[in-house]
């Protein structure tokens, strides 16, 4: 009997962000970074590849560590011991090639390149170091900014995408010399090298690799514009001018991903807004991409017109892609936990590709890969909430927000903490037609209002230093969200159970 699937869809003590989903055979594989629970920086753990049968997206498993940064000779040589967002492609020889970038502490050197490659006979076996992406003369490729690689086997042509973009050009001219030095240090290039590159070194880049999966066959070229416009204050939300590309407000930042759908190329990326996955479409793999829209935001920003200030979560980096699994399309992204951006978890939502090729933005939910609403009978971890907000949630996470409502962990438990007055915890969606009671396991002191589809069903008085279950009558409709609103106090929630 199949289990239910909910977000995050991997075990709740597992943190795999930057997910690239790929179907190989009868399984879907998730290639991603690996954060540490409560970690101090990005991607502290070995790569661990998770997979599930394409006909049961609740049954995810892994074989443990698949690859370690220590296997890459460049790691020890440069003191870069962490591996960032990978992607995988099946080569013409039938083997699987994993492309990634190395980083040092706190992101040092992550933009220096080159792109590293590991290889394996199976998608989730033990990978071995293979080499670095290079030019025909053997020189490692560090042209532009080798970061966040993405790969596709385009009918036998292996295409590599990478890059990043920062709004350095937006600052006043008087600040440009300082910015150029900062850019130089960040990207590991001299100011002279940066100035020598027409259009600079930033942007979304693509190149073609030879059959050896390492050697550049067709040189790197930029596929999206990088020239920005406006004041520094406008950089985040108006990064590109209205120049025909339609990128204003959603310019490329990082997280390249590529898919080919019905003969068209879909370039998926994380925008300068940082919390959203956007997409641009072209008839060609290396030019003429036009911005089409946002697929998902981990703060639900933009969905039904929601503004940045009204985000429904502590939003932060996102990185992911789309994949067709057993006839249905899904978008994979990640969410933030622990009040930082260093413990990110994989989530997914079903999407629709319309006849005109467009993808409407979807809301983030708790039911994700379930194929329908969650059952109104059963026990659920509190941390599967899709919205967690006090109405003043920040964006960004390279620092700790210690008193923020958040998902956290301790004593081998995962729970919600810092739930104070006006905090809203939401779960979407459930079939509550047979539900008669709800039992919430909480600790602390205060009052929780329990709502279904916005209707206040009951209040719960919490008053215990230890986990204690509080049961009340509760009912709803066939398709209901469940919301906990903290009326007063300060508490934590571990789980809830729906009963008939």
Coordinates of C-alpha atoms in Angstrom, one line a residue:
X1 CA 0.0 0.0 0.0
X2 CA 1.4 3.4 -1.0
X3 CA 2.1 5.9 1.7
X4 CA 1.2 9.5 1.5
X5 CA 3.7 12.1 0.2
X6 CA 4.0 15.5 1.7
X7 CA 6.5 18.4 1.7
X8 CA 9.3 18.0 2.4
X9 CA 9.1 14.7 0.5
X10 CA 12.3 13.3 1.9
X11 CA 12.7 12.2 5.5
X12 CA 12.3 15.2 7.8
X13 CA 15.9 14.9 9.0
X14 CA 17.2 15.1 5.5
X15 CA 18.4 18.3 3.8
X16 CA 18.9 18.1 0.0
X17 CA 18.6 21.5 -1.6
X18 CA 19.3 22.7 -5.2
X19 CA 17.6 19.6 -6.5
X20 CA 17.8 18.5 -10.2
X21 CA 15.2 15.8 -10.8
X22 CA 15.8 13.4 -13.7
X23 CA 13.9 10.3 -14.8
X24 CA 16.2 7.4 -15.8
X25 CA 14.4 4.2 -16.6
X26 CA 11.6 3.6 -14.2
X27 CA 12.9 5.8 -11.3
X28 CA 13.2 9.5 -10.7
X29 CA 16.5 10.6 -9.2
X30 CA 17.2 13.8 -7.2
X31 CA 20.7 15.2 -7.6
X32 CA 21.3 18.0 -5.2
X33 CA 23.6 19.6 -2.6
X34 CA 23.6 18.2 0.9
X35 CA 23.1 20.6 3.9
X36 CA 23.7 19.7 7.5
X37 CA 20.8 19.9 10.0
X38 CA 21.4 23.2 11.8
X39 CA 24.5 23.7 9.7
X40 CA 26.8 26.7 9.8
X41 CA 27.3 27.1 6.0
X42 CA 26.1 25.7 2.7
X43 CA 26.5 22.2 1.5
X44 CA 28.6 20.7 4.4
X45 CA 27.9 17.0 3.6
X46 CA 28.7 14.5 0.9
X47 CA 26.4 14.1 -2.1
X48 CA 23.6 11.7 -1.4
X49 CA 21.3 10.8 -4.3
X50 CA 17.7 10.0 -3.5
X51 CA 15.3 8.2 -5.9
X52 CA 11.8 6.8 -6.1
X53 CA 9.7 4.7 -8.5
X54 CA 8.0 6.9 -11.0
X55 CA 4.7 5.4 -10.0
X56 CA 5.1 6.0 -6.3
X57 CA 6.5 9.4 -5.4
X58 CA 6.1 8.6 -1.6
X59 CA 8.7 5.9 -1.7
X60 CA 12.1 7.8 -1.6
X61 CA 15.3 6.0 -0.7
X62 CA 19.1 6.5 -0.9
X63 CA 22.1 4.3 -0.7
X64 CA 24.1 6.7 1.5
X65 CA 27.1 8.8 0.4
X66 CA 27.6 8.7 -3.4
X67 CA 30.5 11.1 -3.7
X68 CA 32.8 13.1 -1.5
X69 CA 34.7 16.4 -2.2
X70 CA 37.8 14.7 -1.0
X71 CA 37.8 12.5 -4.1
X72 CA 38.4 15.7 -6.2
X73 CA 42.2 16.5 -6.3
X74 CA 41.3 20.2 -6.5
X75 CA 39.6 20.1 -3.1
X76 CA 42.8 19.6 -1.0
X77 CA 44.9 21.7 -3.3
X78 CA 42.6 24.8 -3.0
X79 CA 41.1 24.0 0.5
X80 CA 37.6 23.8 -1.1
X81 CA 35.9 21.0 0.8
X82 CA 32.3 21.5 0.0
X83 CA 30.4 20.7 -3.2
X84 CA 27.6 23.0 -4.5
X85 CA 24.6 22.3 -6.7
X86 CA 25.3 19.5 -9.1
X87 CA 23.5 18.2 -12.2
X88 CA 23.7 14.8 -13.9
X89 CA 23.4 13.7 -17.5
X90 CA 23.7 10.3 -19.3
X91 CA 26.5 10.3 -21.8
X92 CA 26.6 8.7 -25.2
X93 CA 28.5 5.9 -23.6
X94 CA 25.6 5.1 -21.3
X95 CA 27.5 6.3 -18.1
X96 CA 26.3 9.0 -15.8
X97 CA 28.3 12.2 -15.4
X98 CA 27.9 14.5 -12.4
X99 CA 28.9 18.1 -12.8
X100 CA 29.5 20.3 -9.8
X101 CA 31.6 23.2 -8.3
X102 CA 33.8 23.2 -5.2
X103 CA 33.7 25.8 -2.4
X104 CA 35.6 26.7 0.7
X105 CA 34.4 27.9 4.0
X106 CA 31.6 30.5 3.8
X107 CA 31.5 30.2 0.0
X108 CA 35.2 31.2 -0.6
X109 CA 36.3 30.2 -4.0
X110 CA 32.9 28.8 -5.2
X111 CA 33.1 31.1 -8.3
X112 CA 36.7 30.3 -9.2
X113 CA 36.0 27.1 -11.2
X114 CA 36.6 25.0 -13.1
X115 CA 33.5 22.8 -13.2
X116 CA 34.4 19.4 -11.9
X117 CA 33.0 16.1 -13.2
X118 CA 32.5 12.6 -11.6
X119 CA 31.3 9.5 -13.3
X120 CA 29.4 6.3 -12.5
X121 CA 27.8 3.3 -14.3
X122 CA 24.5 3.9 -12.5
X123 CA 22.6 7.0 -11.5
X124 CA 22.9 6.5 -7.8
X125 CA 26.1 4.3 -7.4
X126 CA 29.5 5.3 -6.1
X127 CA 30.8 8.0 -8.3
X128 CA 34.5 8.4 -9.2
X129 CA 36.4 11.6 -10.0
X130 CA 36.6 12.0 -13.8
X131 CA 38.2 15.4 -14.5
X132 CA 37.6 19.1 -15.0
X133 CA 35.9 20.9 -17.9
X134 CA 38.7 22.2 -20.1
X135 CA 39.6 23.7 -23.4
X136 CA 41.1 21.6 -26.2
X137 CA 44.6 22.6 -25.2
X138 CA 44.0 21.1 -21.7
X139 CA 43.6 24.5 -20.0
X140 CA 40.8 24.3 -17.3
X141 CA 37.8 26.4 -18.3
X142 CA 37.4 29.4 -16.1
X143 CA 35.9 31.6 -18.7
X144 CA 33.1 33.8 -17.3
X145 CA 32.0 32.5 -13.9
X146 CA 31.9 28.6 -13.7
X147 CA 29.1 28.2 -11.1
X148 CA 25.9 26.1 -10.7
X149 CA 26.4 23.8 -13.7
X150 CA 23.5 22.3 -15.6
X151 CA 23.7 19.7 -18.4
X152 CA 21.6 18.2 -21.1
X153 CA 22.0 15.4 -23.6
X154 CA 20.4 17.2 -26.6
X155 CA 19.9 14.3 -29.0
X156 CA 23.6 13.4 -28.7
X157 CA 24.9 17.0 -28.2
X158 CA 26.1 17.6 -24.6
X159 CA 25.4 21.1 -23.6
X160 CA 26.7 22.7 -20.4
X161 CA 25.1 25.8 -18.8
X162 CA 26.5 27.8 -15.9
X163 CA 27.0 31.3 -14.5
X164 CA 26.0 33.9 -11.9
X165 CA 25.1 37.6 -12.0
X166 CA 25.5 40.4 -9.4
X167 CA 24.3 44.1 -9.9
X168 CA 27.8 45.6 -9.7
X169 CA 27.1 47.9 -12.6
X170 CA 24.1 49.5 -10.8
X171 CA 26.3 51.5 -8.4
X172 CA 27.3 55.1 -9.1
X173 CA 30.4 55.6 -11.2
X174 CA 32.4 56.8 -8.3
X175 CA 32.0 53.4 -6.6
X176 CA 32.9 51.4 -9.7
X177 CA 36.6 51.0 -8.9
X178 CA 35.8 49.6 -5.5
X179 CA 33.1 47.3 -7.0
X180 CA 35.6 46.1 -9.6
X181 CA 38.0 45.1 -6.9
X182 CA 35.2 43.3 -5.0
X183 CA 34.2 41.6 -8.3
X184 CA 37.8 40.5 -8.8
X185 CA 38.1 39.0 -5.4
X186 CA 34.7 37.3 -5.6
X187 CA 35.3 35.7 -9.1
X188 CA 39.0 35.0 -8.8
X189 CA 39.9 37.1 -11.8
X190 CA 42.0 40.3 -12.2
X191 CA 40.3 43.6 -12.9
X192 CA 42.0 43.5 -16.2
X193 CA 40.6 40.1 -17.1
X194 CA 37.1 41.3 -16.2
X195 CA 37.4 44.4 -18.3
X196 CA 38.8 42.5 -21.2
X197 CA 35.6 40.3 -21.4
X198 CA 33.1 42.0 -23.6
X199 CA 30.0 42.5 -21.5
X200 CA 31.9 41.4 -18.3
X201 CA 32.2 37.9 -16.9
X202 CA 28.7 37.6 -15.4
X203 CA 25.5 36.1 -16.8
X204 CA 24.0 32.8 -18.0
X205 CA 26.5 30.9 -20.1
X206 CA 26.4 27.8 -22.3
X207 CA 28.9 25.8 -24.3
X208 CA 29.0 22.4 -26.1
X209 CA 31.2 19.5 -24.8
X210 CA 32.9 16.8 -26.8
X211 CA 32.0 13.2 -26.4
X212 CA 34.6 12.8 -23.7
X213 CA 32.2 15.0 -21.5
X214 CA 35.1 17.3 -20.5
X215 CA 36.5 19.1 -23.5
X216 CA 34.8 22.2 -24.8
X217 CA 33.8 21.7 -28.4
X218 CA 32.0 25.0 -29.0
X219 CA 33.1 28.0 -26.8
X220 CA 31.1 29.4 -24.0
X221 CA 28.7 32.2 -24.9
X222 CA 26.2 34.3 -22.9
X223 CA 22.5 33.5 -23.5
X224 CA 20.9 36.3 -21.4
X225 CA 21.8 40.0 -21.1
X226 CA 23.6 41.3 -18.1
X227 CA 23.5 45.0 -18.6
X228 CA 21.5 46.4 -15.8
X229 CA 19.7 49.7 -15.3
X230 CA 18.5 51.8 -12.4
X231 CA 19.6 52.8 -8.9
X232 CA 21.2 50.3 -6.4
X233 CA 17.9 50.3 -4.5
X234 CA 16.1 49.0 -7.7
X235 CA 18.6 46.3 -8.4
X236 CA 16.8 43.4 -6.8
X237 CA 13.4 44.1 -8.4
X238 CA 14.3 45.8 -11.6
X239 CA 17.5 44.2 -12.7
X240 CA 16.9 44.2 -16.4
X241 CA 15.6 47.0 -18.7
X242 CA 12.6 46.3 -20.8
X243 CA 14.7 45.4 -23.8
X244 CA 12.7 42.7 -25.6
X245 CA 13.9 39.9 -23.3
X246 CA 11.1 40.8 -20.8
X247 CA 13.4 40.2 -17.8
X248 CA 12.7 43.3 -15.9
X249 CA 12.2 42.4 -12.3
X250 CA 13.3 38.8 -12.7
X251 CA 16.8 38.9 -14.0
X252 CA 19.1 35.9 -13.9
X253 CA 21.1 35.4 -10.7
X254 CA 22.1 31.7 -10.4
X255 CA 20.8 28.1 -10.5
X256 CA 20.9 27.3 -14.2
X257 CA 18.8 24.4 -15.3
X258 CA 17.8 23.3 -18.8
X259 CA 15.0 21.2 -20.3
X260 CA 13.8 20.6 -23.8
X261 CA 10.0 20.4 -24.1
X262 CA 8.2 19.9 -27.4
X263 CA 11.2 21.1 -29.4
X264 CA 11.7 24.3 -27.3
X265 CA 14.4 25.0 -24.7
X266 CA 13.3 25.9 -21.2
X267 CA 16.0 27.7 -19.2
X268 CA 15.0 27.6 -15.5
X269 CA 16.9 29.8 -13.1
X270 CA 16.9 31.5 -9.7
X271 CA 16.2 35.2 -10.3
X272 CA 17.7 38.3 -8.6
X273 CA 14.7 38.2 -6.2
X274 CA 16.3 35.0 -5.0
X275 CA 13.2 33.2 -3.7
X276 CA 11.7 32.3 -7.1
X277 CA 12.3 29.9 -9.9
X278 CA 11.7 31.6 -13.3
X279 CA 11.9 30.3 -16.8
X280 CA 12.8 31.7 -20.2
X281 CA 12.1 29.9 -23.5
X282 CA 13.7 29.8 -26.9
X283 CA 13.7 27.8 -30.1
X284 CA 17.5 27.6 -29.8
X285 CA 19.7 26.2 -27.0
X286 CA 22.1 29.2 -27.0
X287 CA 20.2 32.4 -28.0
X288 CA 17.0 34.3 -28.2
X289 CA 15.6 33.3 -24.8
X290 CA 12.6 35.3 -23.7
X291 CA 11.4 35.5 -20.1
X292 CA 8.0 33.8 -19.6
X293 CA 7.3 33.9 -15.9
X294 CA 7.7 32.6 -12.3
X295 CA 7.1 28.9 -11.7
X296 CA 7.2 28.9 -7.9
X297 CA 8.4 31.1 -5.0
X298 CA 9.3 29.7 -1.6
X299 CA 7.6 32.6 0.0
X300 CA 4.6 32.5 -2.4
X301 CA 5.5 35.9 -3.5
X302 CA 3.8 36.8 -6.8
X303 CA 1.2 34.1 -6.4
X304 CA -2.2 35.8 -6.8
X305 CA -0.3 39.1 -6.7
X306 CA 1.3 38.6 -3.3
X307 CA 3.9 41.3 -2.5
X308 CA 7.4 40.8 -1.2
X309 CA 6.5 42.3 2.2
X310 CA 3.7 39.8 2.6
X311 CA 5.8 36.6 2.0
X312 CA 4.3 33.6 3.8
X313 CA 7.7 32.1 4.9
X314 CA 11.2 33.1 5.8
X315 CA 12.2 33.0 2.2
X316 CA 15.7 32.6 0.9
X317 CA 17.7 31.0 -1.9
X318 CA 16.0 28.6 -4.2
X319 CA 17.3 26.3 -7.0
X320 CA 15.6 23.5 -8.8
X321 CA 13.9 22.5 -12.0
X322 CA 11.0 20.8 -13.6
X323 CA 10.6 17.1 -14.7
X324 CA 7.9 15.0 -16.3
X325 CA 7.3 11.9 -14.1
X326 CA 4.8 9.2 -15.1
X327 CA 3.0 11.6 -17.4
X328 CA 2.8 14.5 -15.0
X329 CA 5.0 17.6 -14.7
X330 CA 6.4 18.8 -11.3
X331 CA 8.6 21.6 -10.1
X332 CA 11.3 20.8 -7.5
X333 CA 12.6 23.6 -5.2
X334 CA 13.7 24.0 -1.6
X335 CA 12.7 25.7 1.6
X336 CA 14.5 27.3 4.6
X337 CA 14.6 25.9 8.1
X338 CA 16.4 26.7 11.4
X339 CA 16.2 30.5 10.8
X340 CA 19.1 30.4 8.2
X341 CA 19.7 29.5 4.6
X342 CA 22.1 26.6 5.6
X343 CA 19.6 23.8 6.3
X344 CA 17.4 23.6 3.2
X345 CA 14.9 20.9 2.4
X346 CA 13.6 19.5 -0.9
X347 CA 9.9 20.2 -1.8
X348 CA 7.9 19.8 -5.0
X349 CA 4.6 20.8 -6.6
X350 CA 2.6 19.6 -9.5
X351 CA 2.6 22.1 -12.4
X352 CA 0.8 22.5 -15.7
X353 CA 2.3 23.2 -19.0
X354 CA -0.4 24.9 -21.0
X355 CA -0.9 24.3 -24.8
X356 CA 0.9 27.6 -25.5
X357 CA 3.9 26.3 -23.6
X358 CA 3.5 28.6 -20.6
X359 CA 3.7 27.4 -17.0
X360 CA 1.4 29.3 -14.5
X361 CA 2.9 30.0 -11.1
X362 CA 1.9 27.4 -8.5
X363 CA 1.4 27.9 -4.7
X364 CA 3.5 26.0 -2.3
X365 CA 1.6 23.3 -0.5
X366 CA 2.0 20.5 2.1
X367 CA 0.7 17.8 -0.2
X368 CA 3.3 18.3 -3.0
X369 CA 3.9 15.0 -4.7
X370 CA 0.8 13.3 -3.1
X371 CA -1.3 13.4 -6.2
X372 CA -4.2 14.8 -4.3
X373 CA -5.2 16.1 -0.9
X374 CA -3.9 14.5 2.3
X375 CA -6.1 12.3 4.3
X376 CA -8.2 13.7 7.1
X377 CA -7.3 10.7 9.2
X378 CA -3.8 10.3 10.5
X379 CA -0.9 11.8 12.4
X380 CA 1.4 14.5 10.7
X381 CA 4.6 16.2 11.7
X382 CA 4.1 19.9 12.4
X383 CA 7.0 20.7 10.2
X384 CA 5.1 19.9 7.0
X385 CA 3.6 23.3 7.1
X386 CA 3.7 25.2 3.8
X387 CA 3.3 28.6 5.4
X388 CA 4.9 29.9 8.6
X389 CA 4.7 33.6 9.2
X390 CA 4.3 36.3 11.9
X391 CA 3.5 38.8 9.2
X392 CA 7.0 40.2 9.3
X393 CA 9.1 37.4 7.7
X394 CA 12.5 38.4 6.3
X395 CA 14.3 37.3 3.2
X396 CA 17.8 35.9 3.2
X397 CA 19.6 33.6 5.6
X398 CA 23.3 34.1 5.8
X399 CA 22.7 35.0 9.4
X400 CA 20.6 33.5 12.1
X401 CA 17.2 34.9 13.0
X402 CA 17.1 33.4 16.5
X403 CA 13.6 34.5 17.5
X404 CA 11.9 34.0 14.2
X405 CA 9.0 31.4 13.9
X406 CA 10.9 28.5 12.4
X407 CA 11.3 24.8 11.8
X408 CA 14.1 23.6 14.1
X409 CA 15.5 20.4 15.7
X410 CA 16.7 19.1 19.0
X411 CA 16.8 15.8 20.9
X412 CA 16.2 14.0 17.5
X413 CA 12.9 15.8 17.1
X414 CA 11.9 18.3 14.4
X415 CA 9.3 20.9 15.4
X416 CA 8.1 24.5 15.1
X417 CA 9.4 27.0 17.6
X418 CA 9.0 30.7 18.6
X419 CA 5.3 30.6 17.9
X420 CA 4.1 33.9 19.4
X421 CA 1.1 36.2 19.0
X422 CA -0.1 36.5 15.4
X423 CA 2.0 33.7 14.1
X424 CA 0.2 31.7 11.4
X425 CA 1.0 28.1 10.6
X426 CA -0.8 26.7 7.5
X427 CA -1.2 23.3 5.9
X428 CA -2.6 22.8 2.4
X429 CA -4.6 20.6 1.6
X430 CA -6.7 18.0 3.4
X431 CA -9.9 16.1 2.9
X432 CA -11.7 16.7 6.2
X433 CA -15.1 15.2 5.3
X434 CA -14.6 12.4 7.9
X435 CA -12.6 14.3 10.4
X436 CA -14.2 14.8 13.9
X437 CA -11.3 15.8 16.1
X438 CA -7.8 17.2 16.0
X439 CA -5.1 16.6 18.6
X440 CA -2.1 19.0 18.7
X441 CA 1.1 18.0 20.5
X442 CA 2.6 21.2 21.9
X443 CA 4.5 22.7 24.8
X444 CA 4.7 26.2 26.2
X445 CA 1.9 28.5 27.2
X446 CA -0.8 30.3 25.1
X447 CA -3.9 29.9 23.0
X448 CA -4.1 28.4 19.5
X449 CA -7.1 29.0 17.2
X450 CA -7.6 26.2 14.8
X451 CA -9.2 27.1 11.4
X452 CA -10.3 25.2 8.4
X453 CA -10.6 27.2 5.2
X454 CA -10.5 30.4 7.2
X455 CA -13.3 29.4 9.6
X456 CA -12.4 29.4 13.3
X457 CA -13.4 25.9 14.5
X458 CA -12.0 25.9 18.0
X459 CA -9.4 27.2 20.4
X460 CA -6.8 25.3 22.3
X461 CA -5.2 26.4 25.6
X462 CA -1.6 25.2 25.8
X463 CA 0.0 25.1 29.2
X464 CA 2.8 22.6 29.7
X465 CA 6.6 22.6 29.9
X466 CA 6.7 19.2 28.2
X467 CA 5.1 17.8 25.0
X468 CA 1.4 17.4 25.7
X469 CA -1.5 16.5 23.4
X470 CA -4.6 18.7 23.3
X471 CA -7.7 17.3 21.6
X472 CA -10.8 19.3 20.4
X473 CA -13.7 18.8 18.0
X474 CA -12.8 19.7 14.5
X475 CA -14.3 19.4 11.1
X476 CA -14.0 20.8 7.6
X477 CA -14.8 20.4 3.9
X478 CA -13.6 17.9 1.3
X479 CA -10.8 20.3 0.3
X480 CA -9.6 22.3 3.3
X481 CA -6.5 24.0 4.5
X482 CA -5.7 23.8 8.2
X483 CA -4.4 26.8 10.0
X484 CA -3.0 27.3 13.5
X485 CA -3.1 31.0 14.6
X486 CA -1.4 31.9 17.8
X487 CA -3.6 34.3 19.7
X488 CA -1.2 34.8 22.6
X489 CA 1.7 33.2 24.4
X490 CA 4.9 31.5 23.2
X491 CA 4.9 27.8 22.3
X492 CA 6.2 25.0 20.1
X493 CA 4.3 22.4 18.1
X494 CA 5.6 18.9 17.4
X495 CA 2.7 17.2 15.5
X496 CA -1.0 17.0 15.1
X497 CA -3.4 14.1 14.6
X498 CA -6.7 14.1 12.7
X499 CA -9.3 11.5 13.9
X500 CA -12.8 10.4 12.9

